[in-house]
Amino acid sequence: MLNRRTGLLFVVSAVLFGGTFVAAKVGLDHLPPLLFVALRFDIGAVVLAAFAATRLSWADLRPRTLGDVAGILATGALVIGLTNALLFLGQQYVTSGVAAVVFSLNPILTPVFAGLLLSTERLSHRGIAGMGLGLLGVVLVANPEPSALLGNGPGVPLLFAAAVVGALGVVLIRRADATISSTARTVWGVPIAAVLSHAMSFAAGESMAGVTMAPAAVAALLYVGVFSGAIAYLAYFALIDETDPTRANLLFYFVPVVSAVGGWALLGETLSVLSMAGFAVIFVGFLLVSGLWANTSRMLSTAVAPLKR
């Protein structure tokens, strides 16, 4: 799965998306959720428009086939727009730990949709075991109260819907078999997500009236707009093209790890021994699914061989 390029794309995506949960905690204290998402993608669209104006030609951006159009719509409407709208709505009602656990069903759901819609993608028994370990690790990191997961509020259903839409969307992108690059699809997709989010915000009756933008809220909005609203998606969709939806979405197992470390460093949250154990379990699950387990086993065997003599 991994070479230097895909490894870099994976790390950039996981780190920047992980920071989103930390920034969302700050931003949602000041802005309505759907408006927060819409403004996020307004900023991302401007950043990507500037990038496209300097780095891409019209020939690079122009959709040529129905597959290109389908890929752009799946990118903008599903993976970016609707997924984030549901995610931010759900985060109003649950703790960040519960949000991390429920949304981390995304990597579990992705191979299900891939198996139904992409005949060439199947998980091995080792990969299935790795998926299970990854989810267990997320639960250990987040350590949510069982009562919060089983509550009757709308938070968990909204977050589960976000995981479903995100998983289905990345598989549909792969199925579309677009001819334009992932970069071009992202340049089109983020403005589509912004328009969709504004429409949902308007329908929900949200407005800027009475909103006070504290410096911390502005910083959070700039982060989710520039870093996790533009740069992270460029890396993420490139990663999908380089690998496949199932392996690309493994990064969402690492997002709670980044979020936990960021919360500890920036918000004064604690890191428990259970969380540290969860980090290790997630890493083992990743090695199994990614196919790197055999290489790691050989390296460990080589390292300990002299000790056995």
PDB file of C-alpha atoms in Angstrom:
ATOM      1  CA  MET A   1       0.000   0.000   0.000  1.00  0.00           C
ATOM      2  CA  LEU A   2       2.589   2.548   1.145  1.00  0.00           C
ATOM      3  CA  ASN A   3       5.364   4.306  -0.671  1.00  0.00           C
ATOM      4  CA  ARG A   4       6.778   7.689   0.206  1.00  0.00           C
ATOM      5  CA  ARG A   5       4.042   9.619  -1.623  1.00  0.00           C
ATOM      6  CA  THR A   6       1.073   7.667  -0.247  1.00  0.00           C
ATOM      7  CA  GLY A   7       2.616   7.721   3.216  1.00  0.00           C
ATOM      8  CA  LEU A   8       2.885  11.510   3.069  1.00  0.00           C
ATOM      9  CA  LEU A   9      -0.688  11.872   1.777  1.00  0.00           C
ATOM     10  CA  PHE A  10      -1.924   9.579   4.562  1.00  0.00           C
ATOM     11  CA  VAL A  11      -0.129  11.518   7.318  1.00  0.00           C
ATOM     12  CA  VAL A  12      -1.171  14.938   6.018  1.00  0.00           C
ATOM     13  CA  SER A  13      -4.817  13.869   5.725  1.00  0.00           C
ATOM     14  CA  ALA A  14      -4.941  12.235   9.159  1.00  0.00           C
ATOM     15  CA  VAL A  15      -3.215  15.122  10.959  1.00  0.00           C
ATOM     16  CA  LEU A  16      -5.261  17.891   9.336  1.00  0.00           C
ATOM     17  CA  PHE A  17      -8.598  16.062   9.664  1.00  0.00           C
ATOM     18  CA  GLY A  18      -7.732  15.229  13.273  1.00  0.00           C
ATOM     19  CA  GLY A  19      -7.318  18.922  14.003  1.00  0.00           C
ATOM     20  CA  THR A  20     -10.872  19.484  12.773  1.00  0.00           C
ATOM     21  CA  PHE A  21     -12.372  17.907  15.902  1.00  0.00           C
ATOM     22  CA  VAL A  22     -10.319  20.233  18.108  1.00  0.00           C
ATOM     23  CA  ALA A  23     -11.242  23.319  16.060  1.00  0.00           C
ATOM     24  CA  ALA A  24     -14.904  22.271  15.944  1.00  0.00           C
ATOM     25  CA  LYS A  25     -15.071  22.240  19.751  1.00  0.00           C
ATOM     26  CA  VAL A  26     -14.098  25.915  19.683  1.00  0.00           C
ATOM     27  CA  GLY A  27     -16.078  27.025  16.630  1.00  0.00           C
ATOM     28  CA  LEU A  28     -19.374  25.387  17.576  1.00  0.00           C
ATOM     29  CA  ASP A  29     -19.442  27.466  20.760  1.00  0.00           C
ATOM     30  CA  HIS A  30     -19.821  30.564  18.583  1.00  0.00           C
ATOM     31  CA  LEU A  31     -21.444  29.546  15.286  1.00  0.00           C
ATOM     32  CA  PRO A  32     -24.496  27.465  14.306  1.00  0.00           C
ATOM     33  CA  PRO A  33     -23.280  24.092  12.941  1.00  0.00           C
ATOM     34  CA  LEU A  34     -24.460  24.262   9.334  1.00  0.00           C
ATOM     35  CA  LEU A  35     -23.368  27.884   8.974  1.00  0.00           C
ATOM     36  CA  PHE A  36     -19.995  26.906  10.428  1.00  0.00           C
ATOM     37  CA  VAL A  37     -19.668  24.194   7.753  1.00  0.00           C
ATOM     38  CA  ALA A  38     -20.796  26.590   4.998  1.00  0.00           C
ATOM     39  CA  LEU A  39     -18.306  29.305   5.985  1.00  0.00           C
ATOM     40  CA  ARG A  40     -15.617  26.659   6.257  1.00  0.00           C
ATOM     41  CA  PHE A  41     -16.103  25.664   2.646  1.00  0.00           C
ATOM     42  CA  ASP A  42     -16.462  29.260   1.481  1.00  0.00           C
ATOM     43  CA  ILE A  43     -12.920  29.799   2.726  1.00  0.00           C
ATOM     44  CA  GLY A  44     -11.768  26.483   1.261  1.00  0.00           C
ATOM     45  CA  ALA A  45     -13.309  27.344  -2.116  1.00  0.00           C
ATOM     46  CA  VAL A  46     -11.452  30.669  -2.246  1.00  0.00           C
ATOM     47  CA  VAL A  47      -8.146  28.983  -1.370  1.00  0.00           C
ATOM     48  CA  LEU A  48      -8.669  26.296  -4.004  1.00  0.00           C
ATOM     49  CA  ALA A  49      -9.729  28.862  -6.632  1.00  0.00           C
ATOM     50  CA  ALA A  50      -6.469  30.738  -6.065  1.00  0.00           C
ATOM     51  CA  PHE A  51      -4.550  27.469  -6.276  1.00  0.00           C
ATOM     52  CA  ALA A  52      -6.311  26.474  -9.517  1.00  0.00           C
ATOM     53  CA  ALA A  53      -5.724  29.897 -11.071  1.00  0.00           C
ATOM     54  CA  THR A  54      -1.980  29.560 -10.602  1.00  0.00           C
ATOM     55  CA  ARG A  55      -1.425  25.822 -11.032  1.00  0.00           C
ATOM     56  CA  LEU A  56      -4.143  24.379 -13.283  1.00  0.00           C
ATOM     57  CA  SER A  57      -5.378  25.104 -16.795  1.00  0.00           C
ATOM     58  CA  TRP A  58      -8.970  24.913 -18.041  1.00  0.00           C
ATOM     59  CA  ALA A  59      -8.026  21.677 -19.795  1.00  0.00           C
ATOM     60  CA  ASP A  60      -7.078  20.256 -16.386  1.00  0.00           C
ATOM     61  CA  LEU A  61     -10.367  21.350 -14.836  1.00  0.00           C
ATOM     62  CA  ARG A  62     -12.873  20.708 -17.621  1.00  0.00           C
ATOM     63  CA  PRO A  63     -15.138  17.691 -17.067  1.00  0.00           C
ATOM     64  CA  ARG A  64     -15.129  15.543 -20.209  1.00  0.00           C
ATOM     65  CA  THR A  65     -17.227  12.512 -19.393  1.00  0.00           C
ATOM     66  CA  LEU A  66     -20.242  11.512 -17.326  1.00  0.00           C
ATOM     67  CA  GLY A  67     -17.779   9.781 -15.023  1.00  0.00           C
ATOM     68  CA  ASP A  68     -16.085  13.144 -14.410  1.00  0.00           C
ATOM     69  CA  VAL A  69     -19.433  14.743 -13.517  1.00  0.00           C
ATOM     70  CA  ALA A  70     -20.358  11.806 -11.272  1.00  0.00           C
ATOM     71  CA  GLY A  71     -16.982  11.958  -9.530  1.00  0.00           C
ATOM     72  CA  ILE A  72     -17.310  15.698  -8.928  1.00  0.00           C
ATOM     73  CA  LEU A  73     -20.839  15.344  -7.521  1.00  0.00           C
ATOM     74  CA  ALA A  74     -19.854  12.446  -5.255  1.00  0.00           C
ATOM     75  CA  THR A  75     -16.884  14.495  -4.053  1.00  0.00           C
ATOM     76  CA  GLY A  76     -18.729  17.751  -3.398  1.00  0.00           C
ATOM     77  CA  ALA A  77     -22.248  16.700  -2.463  1.00  0.00           C
ATOM     78  CA  LEU A  78     -21.543  13.476  -0.556  1.00  0.00           C
ATOM     79  CA  VAL A  79     -17.988  13.156   0.802  1.00  0.00           C
ATOM     80  CA  ILE A  80     -17.431  16.845   1.568  1.00  0.00           C
ATOM     81  CA  GLY A  81     -20.830  18.542   1.842  1.00  0.00           C
ATOM     82  CA  LEU A  82     -23.389  16.161   3.319  1.00  0.00           C
ATOM     83  CA  THR A  83     -20.874  14.190   5.402  1.00  0.00           C
ATOM     84  CA  ASN A  84     -19.611  17.319   7.163  1.00  0.00           C
ATOM     85  CA  ALA A  85     -23.091  18.776   7.625  1.00  0.00           C
ATOM     86  CA  LEU A  86     -24.214  15.598   9.401  1.00  0.00           C
ATOM     87  CA  LEU A  87     -20.964  15.393  11.365  1.00  0.00           C
ATOM     88  CA  PHE A  88     -21.162  18.943  12.712  1.00  0.00           C
ATOM     89  CA  LEU A  89     -24.873  18.588  13.480  1.00  0.00           C
ATOM     90  CA  GLY A  90     -24.198  15.390  15.403  1.00  0.00           C
ATOM     91  CA  GLN A  91     -21.354  16.896  17.400  1.00  0.00           C
ATOM     92  CA  GLN A  92     -23.788  19.297  19.056  1.00  0.00           C
ATOM     93  CA  TYR A  93     -25.385  16.463  21.016  1.00  0.00           C
ATOM     94  CA  VAL A  94     -22.506  14.168  21.980  1.00  0.00           C
ATOM     95  CA  THR A  95     -19.002  14.343  23.360  1.00  0.00           C
ATOM     96  CA  SER A  96     -16.017  14.324  21.034  1.00  0.00           C
ATOM     97  CA  GLY A  97     -15.245  10.782  22.240  1.00  0.00           C
ATOM     98  CA  VAL A  98     -18.639   9.488  21.142  1.00  0.00           C
ATOM     99  CA  ALA A  99     -18.305  11.359  17.835  1.00  0.00           C
ATOM    100  CA  ALA A 100     -14.910   9.745  17.220  1.00  0.00           C
ATOM    101  CA  VAL A 101     -16.227   6.231  17.891  1.00  0.00           C
ATOM    102  CA  VAL A 102     -19.362   6.525  15.760  1.00  0.00           C
ATOM    103  CA  PHE A 103     -17.661   8.248  12.816  1.00  0.00           C
ATOM    104  CA  SER A 104     -14.868   5.663  12.921  1.00  0.00           C
ATOM    105  CA  LEU A 105     -17.402   3.181  11.589  1.00  0.00           C
ATOM    106  CA  ASN A 106     -16.508   4.811   8.255  1.00  0.00           C
ATOM    107  CA  PRO A 107     -13.538   2.451   7.592  1.00  0.00           C
ATOM    108  CA  ILE A 108     -15.749  -0.521   8.524  1.00  0.00           C
ATOM    109  CA  LEU A 109     -18.524   0.557   6.149  1.00  0.00           C
ATOM    110  CA  THR A 110     -16.218   1.378   3.229  1.00  0.00           C
ATOM    111  CA  PRO A 111     -15.274  -2.243   2.360  1.00  0.00           C
ATOM    112  CA  VAL A 112     -18.968  -3.181   2.605  1.00  0.00           C
ATOM    113  CA  PHE A 113     -19.871  -0.664  -0.107  1.00  0.00           C
ATOM    114  CA  ALA A 114     -16.704  -1.514  -2.043  1.00  0.00           C
ATOM    115  CA  GLY A 115     -17.661  -5.191  -2.018  1.00  0.00           C
ATOM    116  CA  LEU A 116     -21.099  -4.328  -3.406  1.00  0.00           C
ATOM    117  CA  LEU A 117     -20.044  -1.729  -5.998  1.00  0.00           C
ATOM    118  CA  LEU A 118     -16.400  -2.525  -6.835  1.00  0.00           C
ATOM    119  CA  SER A 119     -15.890  -6.125  -7.873  1.00  0.00           C
ATOM    120  CA  THR A 120     -12.088  -5.879  -7.680  1.00  0.00           C
ATOM    121  CA  GLU A 121     -11.889  -4.856  -4.014  1.00  0.00           C
ATOM    122  CA  ARG A 122     -12.217  -7.487  -1.293  1.00  0.00           C
ATOM    123  CA  LEU A 123     -10.741  -7.620   2.215  1.00  0.00           C
ATOM    124  CA  SER A 124      -8.776 -10.661   3.367  1.00  0.00           C
ATOM    125  CA  HIS A 125      -9.425 -12.312   6.726  1.00  0.00           C
ATOM    126  CA  ARG A 126      -6.338 -10.496   8.032  1.00  0.00           C
ATOM    127  CA  GLY A 127      -7.767  -7.219   6.761  1.00  0.00           C
ATOM    128  CA  ILE A 128     -11.099  -7.864   8.499  1.00  0.00           C
ATOM    129  CA  ALA A 129      -9.246  -8.570  11.757  1.00  0.00           C
ATOM    130  CA  GLY A 130      -7.298  -5.338  11.292  1.00  0.00           C
ATOM    131  CA  MET A 131     -10.537  -3.376  10.816  1.00  0.00           C
ATOM    132  CA  GLY A 132     -11.865  -4.780  14.068  1.00  0.00           C
ATOM    133  CA  LEU A 133      -8.667  -3.919  15.926  1.00  0.00           C
ATOM    134  CA  GLY A 134      -8.760  -0.399  14.529  1.00  0.00           C
ATOM    135  CA  LEU A 135     -12.295   0.154  15.806  1.00  0.00           C
ATOM    136  CA  LEU A 136     -11.355  -1.312  19.209  1.00  0.00           C
ATOM    137  CA  GLY A 137      -8.430   1.092  19.369  1.00  0.00           C
ATOM    138  CA  VAL A 138     -10.691   4.058  18.637  1.00  0.00           C
ATOM    139  CA  VAL A 139     -13.025   2.983  21.453  1.00  0.00           C
ATOM    140  CA  LEU A 140     -10.047   2.810  23.841  1.00  0.00           C
ATOM    141  CA  VAL A 141      -8.805   6.246  22.796  1.00  0.00           C
ATOM    142  CA  ALA A 142     -12.219   7.918  22.974  1.00  0.00           C
ATOM    143  CA  ASN A 143     -13.390   5.953  26.053  1.00  0.00           C
ATOM    144  CA  PRO A 144     -16.999   7.183  25.846  1.00  0.00           C
ATOM    145  CA  GLU A 145     -19.631   6.486  28.459  1.00  0.00           C
ATOM    146  CA  PRO A 146     -21.903   3.622  27.303  1.00  0.00           C
ATOM    147  CA  SER A 147     -24.938   5.691  28.245  1.00  0.00           C
ATOM    148  CA  ALA A 148     -23.799   8.420  25.844  1.00  0.00           C
ATOM    149  CA  LEU A 149     -23.508   5.949  22.963  1.00  0.00           C
ATOM    150  CA  LEU A 150     -26.937   4.485  23.715  1.00  0.00           C
ATOM    151  CA  GLY A 151     -28.730   7.770  24.381  1.00  0.00           C
ATOM    152  CA  ASN A 152     -31.983   8.661  22.663  1.00  0.00           C
ATOM    153  CA  GLY A 153     -30.816  11.988  21.232  1.00  0.00           C
ATOM    154  CA  PRO A 154     -30.181  12.620  17.530  1.00  0.00           C
ATOM    155  CA  GLY A 155     -26.395  12.843  17.871  1.00  0.00           C
ATOM    156  CA  VAL A 156     -25.477   9.192  17.305  1.00  0.00           C
ATOM    157  CA  PRO A 157     -27.884   8.663  14.350  1.00  0.00           C
ATOM    158  CA  LEU A 158     -26.568  11.847  12.696  1.00  0.00           C
ATOM    159  CA  LEU A 159     -22.945  10.747  13.140  1.00  0.00           C
ATOM    160  CA  PHE A 160     -23.707   7.254  11.878  1.00  0.00           C
ATOM    161  CA  ALA A 161     -25.389   8.790   8.821  1.00  0.00           C
ATOM    162  CA  ALA A 162     -22.237  10.880   8.272  1.00  0.00           C
ATOM    163  CA  ALA A 163     -20.110   7.713   8.363  1.00  0.00           C
ATOM    164  CA  VAL A 164     -22.443   5.974   5.889  1.00  0.00           C
ATOM    165  CA  VAL A 165     -22.514   8.912   3.451  1.00  0.00           C
ATOM    166  CA  GLY A 166     -18.746   9.378   3.621  1.00  0.00           C
ATOM    167  CA  ALA A 167     -18.033   5.681   3.023  1.00  0.00           C
ATOM    168  CA  LEU A 168     -20.524   5.429   0.156  1.00  0.00           C
ATOM    169  CA  GLY A 169     -19.229   8.630  -1.413  1.00  0.00           C
ATOM    170  CA  VAL A 170     -15.586   7.542  -1.681  1.00  0.00           C
ATOM    171  CA  VAL A 171     -16.633   4.223  -3.246  1.00  0.00           C
ATOM    172  CA  LEU A 172     -18.819   6.068  -5.770  1.00  0.00           C
ATOM    173  CA  ILE A 173     -15.849   8.288  -6.638  1.00  0.00           C
ATOM    174  CA  ARG A 174     -13.811   5.190  -7.444  1.00  0.00           C
ATOM    175  CA  ARG A 175     -16.706   3.634  -9.378  1.00  0.00           C
ATOM    176  CA  ALA A 176     -17.157   6.804 -11.462  1.00  0.00           C
ATOM    177  CA  ASP A 177     -13.704   6.216 -13.001  1.00  0.00           C
ATOM    178  CA  ALA A 178     -13.245   9.924 -13.737  1.00  0.00           C
ATOM    179  CA  THR A 179     -10.660  11.112 -16.239  1.00  0.00           C
ATOM    180  CA  ILE A 180      -9.875  14.378 -14.462  1.00  0.00           C
ATOM    181  CA  SER A 181      -7.476  14.430 -11.538  1.00  0.00           C
ATOM    182  CA  SER A 182      -8.391  14.261  -7.870  1.00  0.00           C
ATOM    183  CA  THR A 183      -7.117  17.837  -7.552  1.00  0.00           C
ATOM    184  CA  ALA A 184      -9.564  19.055 -10.192  1.00  0.00           C
ATOM    185  CA  ARG A 185     -12.425  17.144  -8.558  1.00  0.00           C
ATOM    186  CA  THR A 186     -11.587  18.794  -5.231  1.00  0.00           C
ATOM    187  CA  VAL A 187     -11.463  22.265  -6.805  1.00  0.00           C
ATOM    188  CA  TRP A 188     -15.003  21.671  -8.117  1.00  0.00           C
ATOM    189  CA  GLY A 189     -16.230  19.750  -5.090  1.00  0.00           C
ATOM    190  CA  VAL A 190     -15.544  22.227  -2.284  1.00  0.00           C
ATOM    191  CA  PRO A 191     -17.663  25.050  -3.832  1.00  0.00           C
ATOM    192  CA  ILE A 192     -20.472  22.520  -4.393  1.00  0.00           C
ATOM    193  CA  ALA A 193     -20.211  21.589  -0.706  1.00  0.00           C
ATOM    194  CA  ALA A 194     -20.339  25.291   0.237  1.00  0.00           C
ATOM    195  CA  VAL A 195     -23.521  25.902  -1.784  1.00  0.00           C
ATOM    196  CA  LEU A 196     -25.165  22.768  -0.353  1.00  0.00           C
ATOM    197  CA  SER A 197     -24.222  23.748   3.212  1.00  0.00           C
ATOM    198  CA  HIS A 198     -25.553  27.295   2.786  1.00  0.00           C
ATOM    199  CA  ALA A 199     -28.832  25.893   1.439  1.00  0.00           C
ATOM    200  CA  MET A 200     -29.188  23.568   4.436  1.00  0.00           C
ATOM    201  CA  SER A 201     -28.238  26.378   6.837  1.00  0.00           C
ATOM    202  CA  PHE A 202     -30.872  28.680   5.310  1.00  0.00           C
ATOM    203  CA  ALA A 203     -33.502  25.922   5.437  1.00  0.00           C
ATOM    204  CA  ALA A 204     -32.690  25.352   9.115  1.00  0.00           C
ATOM    205  CA  GLY A 205     -33.217  29.044   9.866  1.00  0.00           C
ATOM    206  CA  GLU A 206     -29.611  29.760  10.838  1.00  0.00           C
ATOM    207  CA  SER A 207     -28.141  33.240  10.423  1.00  0.00           C
ATOM    208  CA  MET A 208     -25.216  35.417  11.504  1.00  0.00           C
ATOM    209  CA  ALA A 209     -27.545  37.587  13.596  1.00  0.00           C
ATOM    210  CA  GLY A 210     -26.326  37.686  17.162  1.00  0.00           C
ATOM    211  CA  VAL A 211     -23.122  35.785  16.361  1.00  0.00           C
ATOM    212  CA  THR A 212     -20.002  37.195  17.985  1.00  0.00           C
ATOM    213  CA  MET A 213     -16.763  36.098  16.373  1.00  0.00           C
ATOM    214  CA  ALA A 214     -14.201  35.839  19.144  1.00  0.00           C
ATOM    215  CA  PRO A 215     -10.530  35.522  18.080  1.00  0.00           C
ATOM    216  CA  ALA A 216     -10.572  31.814  18.974  1.00  0.00           C
ATOM    217  CA  ALA A 217     -13.611  31.265  16.730  1.00  0.00           C
ATOM    218  CA  VAL A 218     -11.914  33.091  13.837  1.00  0.00           C
ATOM    219  CA  ALA A 219      -8.804  30.942  14.284  1.00  0.00           C
ATOM    220  CA  ALA A 220     -10.945  27.774  14.335  1.00  0.00           C
ATOM    221  CA  LEU A 221     -12.794  28.844  11.194  1.00  0.00           C
ATOM    222  CA  LEU A 222      -9.573  29.634   9.347  1.00  0.00           C
ATOM    223  CA  TYR A 223      -8.128  26.264  10.347  1.00  0.00           C
ATOM    224  CA  VAL A 224     -11.126  24.227   9.166  1.00  0.00           C
ATOM    225  CA  GLY A 225     -11.368  26.376   6.023  1.00  0.00           C
ATOM    226  CA  VAL A 226      -7.755  26.425   4.844  1.00  0.00           C
ATOM    227  CA  PHE A 227      -6.116  23.362   6.357  1.00  0.00           C
ATOM    228  CA  SER A 228      -8.878  20.775   6.757  1.00  0.00           C
ATOM    229  CA  GLY A 229     -11.216  22.366   4.199  1.00  0.00           C
ATOM    230  CA  ALA A 230      -8.782  22.686   1.297  1.00  0.00           C
ATOM    231  CA  ILE A 231      -5.344  21.141   1.876  1.00  0.00           C
ATOM    232  CA  ALA A 232      -6.581  18.011   3.669  1.00  0.00           C
ATOM    233  CA  TYR A 233      -9.103  17.221   0.936  1.00  0.00           C
ATOM    234  CA  LEU A 234      -6.497  17.642  -1.800  1.00  0.00           C
ATOM    235  CA  ALA A 235      -4.352  15.069   0.015  1.00  0.00           C
ATOM    236  CA  TYR A 236      -7.274  12.764   0.872  1.00  0.00           C
ATOM    237  CA  PHE A 237      -8.715  12.444  -2.623  1.00  0.00           C
ATOM    238  CA  ALA A 238      -5.229  11.979  -4.070  1.00  0.00           C
ATOM    239  CA  LEU A 239      -4.749   9.162  -1.534  1.00  0.00           C
ATOM    240  CA  ILE A 240      -7.970   7.480  -2.717  1.00  0.00           C
ATOM    241  CA  ASP A 241      -6.682   7.532  -6.300  1.00  0.00           C
ATOM    242  CA  GLU A 242      -3.256   6.252  -5.237  1.00  0.00           C
ATOM    243  CA  THR A 243      -4.592   3.335  -3.164  1.00  0.00           C
ATOM    244  CA  ASP A 244      -8.300   2.479  -2.869  1.00  0.00           C
ATOM    245  CA  PRO A 245     -11.261   3.704  -0.755  1.00  0.00           C
ATOM    246  CA  THR A 246     -10.910   1.005   1.905  1.00  0.00           C
ATOM    247  CA  ARG A 247      -7.236   1.634   2.641  1.00  0.00           C
ATOM    248  CA  ALA A 248      -7.512   5.413   2.246  1.00  0.00           C
ATOM    249  CA  ASN A 249     -10.277   5.543   4.858  1.00  0.00           C
ATOM    250  CA  LEU A 250      -8.026   3.814   7.382  1.00  0.00           C
ATOM    251  CA  LEU A 251      -6.846   7.347   8.178  1.00  0.00           C
ATOM    252  CA  PHE A 252     -10.101   7.873  10.085  1.00  0.00           C
ATOM    253  CA  TYR A 253      -8.797   5.428  12.691  1.00  0.00           C
ATOM    254  CA  PHE A 254      -5.901   7.830  13.287  1.00  0.00           C
ATOM    255  CA  VAL A 255      -8.045  10.985  13.354  1.00  0.00           C
ATOM    256  CA  PRO A 256      -9.149  10.363  16.997  1.00  0.00           C
ATOM    257  CA  VAL A 257      -5.482   9.874  17.928  1.00  0.00           C
ATOM    258  CA  VAL A 258      -4.576  13.276  16.456  1.00  0.00           C
ATOM    259  CA  SER A 259      -7.669  14.805  18.044  1.00  0.00           C
ATOM    260  CA  ALA A 260      -6.774  13.366  21.467  1.00  0.00           C
ATOM    261  CA  VAL A 261      -3.186  14.637  21.266  1.00  0.00           C
ATOM    262  CA  GLY A 262      -4.381  18.026  19.997  1.00  0.00           C
ATOM    263  CA  GLY A 263      -6.926  18.283  22.801  1.00  0.00           C
ATOM    264  CA  TRP A 264      -4.178  17.478  25.314  1.00  0.00           C
ATOM    265  CA  ALA A 265      -1.740  20.005  23.834  1.00  0.00           C
ATOM    266  CA  LEU A 266      -4.145  22.870  23.088  1.00  0.00           C
ATOM    267  CA  LEU A 267      -7.219  22.429  25.282  1.00  0.00           C
ATOM    268  CA  GLY A 268      -5.690  20.946  28.410  1.00  0.00           C
ATOM    269  CA  GLU A 269      -7.468  17.602  28.073  1.00  0.00           C
ATOM    270  CA  THR A 270      -5.937  14.506  29.662  1.00  0.00           C
ATOM    271  CA  LEU A 271      -4.443  11.474  27.942  1.00  0.00           C
ATOM    272  CA  SER A 272      -5.164   8.288  29.885  1.00  0.00           C
ATOM    273  CA  VAL A 273      -3.213   5.031  29.895  1.00  0.00           C
ATOM    274  CA  LEU A 274      -6.229   3.518  28.112  1.00  0.00           C
ATOM    275  CA  SER A 275      -5.843   6.071  25.324  1.00  0.00           C
ATOM    276  CA  MET A 276      -2.164   5.237  24.933  1.00  0.00           C
ATOM    277  CA  ALA A 277      -3.056   1.534  24.685  1.00  0.00           C
ATOM    278  CA  GLY A 278      -5.650   2.456  22.063  1.00  0.00           C
ATOM    279  CA  PHE A 279      -2.959   4.170  19.967  1.00  0.00           C
ATOM    280  CA  ALA A 280      -0.992   0.919  19.871  1.00  0.00           C
ATOM    281  CA  VAL A 281      -4.052  -1.196  19.002  1.00  0.00           C
ATOM    282  CA  ILE A 282      -4.963   1.162  16.138  1.00  0.00           C
ATOM    283  CA  PHE A 283      -1.427   0.900  14.767  1.00  0.00           C
ATOM    284  CA  VAL A 284      -1.496  -2.904  14.812  1.00  0.00           C
ATOM    285  CA  GLY A 285      -4.877  -2.889  13.043  1.00  0.00           C
ATOM    286  CA  PHE A 286      -3.462  -0.520  10.427  1.00  0.00           C
ATOM    287  CA  LEU A 287      -0.488  -2.822   9.802  1.00  0.00           C
ATOM    288  CA  LEU A 288      -2.842  -5.759   9.227  1.00  0.00           C
ATOM    289  CA  VAL A 289      -5.180  -4.000   6.791  1.00  0.00           C
ATOM    290  CA  SER A 290      -2.478  -2.105   4.907  1.00  0.00           C
ATOM    291  CA  GLY A 291      -0.464  -5.241   4.160  1.00  0.00           C
ATOM    292  CA  LEU A 292       2.590  -3.934   6.020  1.00  0.00           C
ATOM    293  CA  TRP A 293       2.314  -6.607   8.714  1.00  0.00           C
ATOM    294  CA  ALA A 294       4.496  -9.094   6.812  1.00  0.00           C
ATOM    295  CA  ASN A 295       7.253  -6.516   6.286  1.00  0.00           C
ATOM    296  CA  THR A 296       7.116  -5.485   9.947  1.00  0.00           C
ATOM    297  CA  SER A 297       7.273  -9.121  11.068  1.00  0.00           C
ATOM    298  CA  ARG A 298      10.351  -9.743   8.909  1.00  0.00           C
ATOM    299  CA  MET A 299      12.051  -6.621  10.295  1.00  0.00           C
ATOM    300  CA  LEU A 300      11.356  -7.685  13.885  1.00  0.00           C
ATOM    301  CA  SER A 301      12.599 -11.217  13.192  1.00  0.00           C
ATOM    302  CA  THR A 302      15.800  -9.844  11.711  1.00  0.00           C
ATOM    303  CA  ALA A 303      16.282  -7.517  14.691  1.00  0.00           C
ATOM    304  CA  VAL A 304      15.839 -10.195  17.349  1.00  0.00           C
ATOM    305  CA  ALA A 305      17.709 -12.985  15.534  1.00  0.00           C
ATOM    306  CA  PRO A 306      21.136 -12.039  16.993  1.00  0.00           C
ATOM    307  CA  LEU A 307      19.625 -12.082  20.505  1.00  0.00           C
ATOM    308  CA  LYS A 308      18.665 -15.747  20.132  1.00  0.00           C
ATOM    309  CA  ARG A 309      22.215 -16.878  19.470  1.00  0.00           C
TER     310      ARG A 309
END
